[in-house]
Amino acid sequence: QVPLVESGGGSVQAGGSLRLSCVASRNTARRDCMGWFRQAPGKEREGVAVISSDGRTSYADAVKGRFTISKDNAKNTLYLQMNSLKPEDTAMYYCAEGAGRALCHTREGRYHGYWGRGTQVTVSS
């Protein structure tokens, strides 16, 4: 069973919005840390937003004030609401989990052991 499955990506114009979803096969309430990462062609993977089991969140500076990460533990689903999208937000977005709570705020992908296959977000100017 695939542990994480993303959806919700698509193509939008600058200024538009998208909501990404990540359905987990395991109980999200027990996950110390879950997050969204992205990778654009030719660029390194970037931690976009994370949420720890106590509800604390951390965002990359590039998305602060525009993106919101949340969880619905009853549905075992992680979300990323993306508003005021910019062309530089274009990337493949991945859901991940596995980091411990103490390392969650670092938004470092290397601490996460479980990854989805990604969903593409394309923002045109």
PDB file of C-alpha atoms in Angstrom:
ATOM      1  CA  GLN A   1       0.000   0.000   0.000  1.00  0.00           C
ATOM      2  CA  VAL A   2       1.385   3.368  -1.031  1.00  0.00           C
ATOM      3  CA  PRO A   3       1.885   5.317   2.176  1.00  0.00           C
ATOM      4  CA  LEU A   4       1.266   8.802   0.771  1.00  0.00           C
ATOM      5  CA  VAL A   5      -0.743   9.869  -2.264  1.00  0.00           C
ATOM      6  CA  GLU A   6      -0.862  13.491  -3.400  1.00  0.00           C
ATOM      7  CA  SER A   7      -3.485  15.183  -5.542  1.00  0.00           C
ATOM      8  CA  GLY A   8      -4.732  18.655  -6.382  1.00  0.00           C
ATOM      9  CA  GLY A   9      -1.981  19.933  -8.613  1.00  0.00           C
ATOM     10  CA  GLY A  10      -2.692  21.646 -11.899  1.00  0.00           C
ATOM     11  CA  SER A  11      -2.088  24.675 -14.055  1.00  0.00           C
ATOM     12  CA  VAL A  12      -3.182  28.118 -12.892  1.00  0.00           C
ATOM     13  CA  GLN A  13      -2.432  31.710 -13.704  1.00  0.00           C
ATOM     14  CA  ALA A  14      -0.413  33.900 -11.402  1.00  0.00           C
ATOM     15  CA  GLY A  15      -2.514  35.100  -8.506  1.00  0.00           C
ATOM     16  CA  GLY A  16      -4.624  31.966  -8.507  1.00  0.00           C
ATOM     17  CA  SER A  17      -5.065  29.313  -5.834  1.00  0.00           C
ATOM     18  CA  LEU A  18      -4.747  25.561  -5.496  1.00  0.00           C
ATOM     19  CA  ARG A  19      -5.236  23.157  -2.630  1.00  0.00           C
ATOM     20  CA  LEU A  20      -3.041  20.098  -2.505  1.00  0.00           C
ATOM     21  CA  SER A  21      -4.112  16.995  -0.612  1.00  0.00           C
ATOM     22  CA  CYS A  22      -2.074  14.071   0.654  1.00  0.00           C
ATOM     23  CA  VAL A  23      -3.893  10.969   1.822  1.00  0.00           C
ATOM     24  CA  ALA A  24      -1.857   8.853   4.211  1.00  0.00           C
ATOM     25  CA  SER A  25      -2.276   5.126   4.760  1.00  0.00           C
ATOM     26  CA  ARG A  26      -1.180   5.540   8.373  1.00  0.00           C
ATOM     27  CA  ASN A  27      -2.808   7.489  11.176  1.00  0.00           C
ATOM     28  CA  THR A  28      -1.709  11.093  10.675  1.00  0.00           C
ATOM     29  CA  ALA A  29      -2.469  11.931  14.307  1.00  0.00           C
ATOM     30  CA  ARG A  30       0.495   9.776  15.320  1.00  0.00           C
ATOM     31  CA  ARG A  31       2.948  11.259  12.834  1.00  0.00           C
ATOM     32  CA  ASP A  32       5.499  13.467  14.563  1.00  0.00           C
ATOM     33  CA  CYS A  33       6.017  15.523  11.446  1.00  0.00           C
ATOM     34  CA  MET A  34       4.457  15.802   8.021  1.00  0.00           C
ATOM     35  CA  GLY A  35       5.325  18.230   5.332  1.00  0.00           C
ATOM     36  CA  TRP A  36       5.240  19.477   1.785  1.00  0.00           C
ATOM     37  CA  PHE A  37       8.343  19.747  -0.346  1.00  0.00           C
ATOM     38  CA  ARG A  38       8.865  20.890  -3.896  1.00  0.00           C
ATOM     39  CA  GLN A  39      11.414  20.534  -6.621  1.00  0.00           C
ATOM     40  CA  ALA A  40      11.634  22.568  -9.794  1.00  0.00           C
ATOM     41  CA  PRO A  41      13.658  21.421 -12.805  1.00  0.00           C
ATOM     42  CA  GLY A  42      17.334  22.088 -12.265  1.00  0.00           C
ATOM     43  CA  LYS A  43      16.848  23.087  -8.650  1.00  0.00           C
ATOM     44  CA  GLU A  44      17.320  21.340  -5.351  1.00  0.00           C
ATOM     45  CA  ARG A  45      14.414  20.045  -3.344  1.00  0.00           C
ATOM     46  CA  GLU A  46      12.988  22.666  -1.001  1.00  0.00           C
ATOM     47  CA  GLY A  47      11.009  22.241   2.177  1.00  0.00           C
ATOM     48  CA  VAL A  48       7.848  24.320   1.728  1.00  0.00           C
ATOM     49  CA  ALA A  49       5.867  23.755   4.920  1.00  0.00           C
ATOM     50  CA  VAL A  50       5.771  21.296   7.795  1.00  0.00           C
ATOM     51  CA  ILE A  51       3.415  20.547  10.645  1.00  0.00           C
ATOM     52  CA  SER A  52       4.292  18.634  13.775  1.00  0.00           C
ATOM     53  CA  SER A  53       2.030  16.428  15.850  1.00  0.00           C
ATOM     54  CA  ASP A  54       1.435  19.284  18.306  1.00  0.00           C
ATOM     55  CA  GLY A  55       0.187  21.492  15.497  1.00  0.00           C
ATOM     56  CA  ARG A  56       3.222  23.730  15.149  1.00  0.00           C
ATOM     57  CA  THR A  57       3.951  24.832  11.624  1.00  0.00           C
ATOM     58  CA  SER A  58       6.987  26.126   9.797  1.00  0.00           C
ATOM     59  CA  TYR A  59       7.153  27.714   6.369  1.00  0.00           C
ATOM     60  CA  ALA A  60       9.800  28.610   3.860  1.00  0.00           C
ATOM     61  CA  ASP A  61      10.229  32.377   3.625  1.00  0.00           C
ATOM     62  CA  ALA A  62       9.185  32.280  -0.028  1.00  0.00           C
ATOM     63  CA  VAL A  63       5.680  31.069   0.830  1.00  0.00           C
ATOM     64  CA  LYS A  64       4.962  32.708   4.182  1.00  0.00           C
ATOM     65  CA  GLY A  65       1.648  34.506   4.157  1.00  0.00           C
ATOM     66  CA  ARG A  66       0.526  32.744   0.985  1.00  0.00           C
ATOM     67  CA  PHE A  67       0.540  29.016   1.821  1.00  0.00           C
ATOM     68  CA  THR A  68      -1.129  27.238   4.725  1.00  0.00           C
ATOM     69  CA  ILE A  69      -0.465  23.682   5.834  1.00  0.00           C
ATOM     70  CA  SER A  70      -3.082  21.763   7.784  1.00  0.00           C
ATOM     71  CA  LYS A  71      -4.131  18.248   8.735  1.00  0.00           C
ATOM     72  CA  ASP A  72      -7.417  16.446   9.107  1.00  0.00           C
ATOM     73  CA  ASN A  73      -6.601  13.484  11.299  1.00  0.00           C
ATOM     74  CA  ALA A  74     -10.099  12.044  10.941  1.00  0.00           C
ATOM     75  CA  LYS A  75      -9.426  11.715   7.215  1.00  0.00           C
ATOM     76  CA  ASN A  76      -5.689  10.959   7.509  1.00  0.00           C
ATOM     77  CA  THR A  77      -5.126  13.803   5.082  1.00  0.00           C
ATOM     78  CA  LEU A  78      -2.556  16.572   4.889  1.00  0.00           C
ATOM     79  CA  TYR A  79      -3.364  19.752   2.975  1.00  0.00           C
ATOM     80  CA  LEU A  80      -1.496  22.668   1.476  1.00  0.00           C
ATOM     81  CA  GLN A  81      -3.618  25.675   0.604  1.00  0.00           C
ATOM     82  CA  MET A  82      -1.714  27.812  -1.868  1.00  0.00           C
ATOM     83  CA  ASN A  83      -2.911  31.356  -2.571  1.00  0.00           C
ATOM     84  CA  SER A  84      -1.474  34.215  -4.604  1.00  0.00           C
ATOM     85  CA  LEU A  85       0.526  31.751  -6.645  1.00  0.00           C
ATOM     86  CA  LYS A  86       3.557  32.985  -8.544  1.00  0.00           C
ATOM     87  CA  PRO A  87       5.383  31.517 -11.543  1.00  0.00           C
ATOM     88  CA  GLU A  88       8.300  30.695  -9.246  1.00  0.00           C
ATOM     89  CA  ASP A  89       6.009  28.328  -7.341  1.00  0.00           C
ATOM     90  CA  THR A  90       6.030  26.036 -10.382  1.00  0.00           C
ATOM     91  CA  ALA A  91       7.397  22.664  -9.268  1.00  0.00           C
ATOM     92  CA  MET A  92       6.587  19.080  -8.457  1.00  0.00           C
ATOM     93  CA  TYR A  93       5.152  19.038  -4.946  1.00  0.00           C
ATOM     94  CA  TYR A  94       5.705  16.079  -2.656  1.00  0.00           C
ATOM     95  CA  CYS A  95       4.154  15.038   0.602  1.00  0.00           C
ATOM     96  CA  ALA A  96       6.455  13.449   3.168  1.00  0.00           C
ATOM     97  CA  GLU A  97       6.548  12.194   6.713  1.00  0.00           C
ATOM     98  CA  GLY A  98       8.929  10.401   9.031  1.00  0.00           C
ATOM     99  CA  ALA A  99      10.948  13.138  10.711  1.00  0.00           C
ATOM    100  CA  GLY A 100      10.889  13.371  14.469  1.00  0.00           C
ATOM    101  CA  ARG A 101       9.213  16.323  16.117  1.00  0.00           C
ATOM    102  CA  ALA A 102      12.512  17.841  17.204  1.00  0.00           C
ATOM    103  CA  LEU A 103      13.713  18.050  13.607  1.00  0.00           C
ATOM    104  CA  CYS A 104      10.395  18.934  12.012  1.00  0.00           C
ATOM    105  CA  HIS A 105      10.957  22.701  11.945  1.00  0.00           C
ATOM    106  CA  THR A 106      14.155  22.278   9.907  1.00  0.00           C
ATOM    107  CA  ARG A 107      12.072  21.359   6.856  1.00  0.00           C
ATOM    108  CA  GLU A 108      14.921  19.076   5.827  1.00  0.00           C
ATOM    109  CA  GLY A 109      13.769  16.341   3.479  1.00  0.00           C
ATOM    110  CA  ARG A 110      16.551  13.978   4.527  1.00  0.00           C
ATOM    111  CA  TYR A 111      14.824  13.396   7.868  1.00  0.00           C
ATOM    112  CA  HIS A 112      11.655  12.110   6.212  1.00  0.00           C
ATOM    113  CA  GLY A 113      11.507   8.435   5.302  1.00  0.00           C
ATOM    114  CA  TYR A 114       8.179   8.280   3.499  1.00  0.00           C
ATOM    115  CA  TRP A 115       7.370  10.152   0.316  1.00  0.00           C
ATOM    116  CA  GLY A 116       4.532  10.400  -2.132  1.00  0.00           C
ATOM    117  CA  ARG A 117       5.015  10.386  -5.894  1.00  0.00           C
ATOM    118  CA  GLY A 118       4.265  14.058  -6.270  1.00  0.00           C
ATOM    119  CA  THR A 119       1.756  16.322  -7.964  1.00  0.00           C
ATOM    120  CA  GLN A 120       2.723  18.949 -10.531  1.00  0.00           C
ATOM    121  CA  VAL A 121       1.920  22.618  -9.982  1.00  0.00           C
ATOM    122  CA  THR A 122       2.394  24.992 -12.909  1.00  0.00           C
ATOM    123  CA  VAL A 123       1.815  28.732 -12.560  1.00  0.00           C
ATOM    124  CA  SER A 124       1.807  30.867 -15.675  1.00  0.00           C
ATOM    125  CA  SER A 125       2.384  34.609 -15.777  1.00  0.00           C
TER     126      SER A 125
END
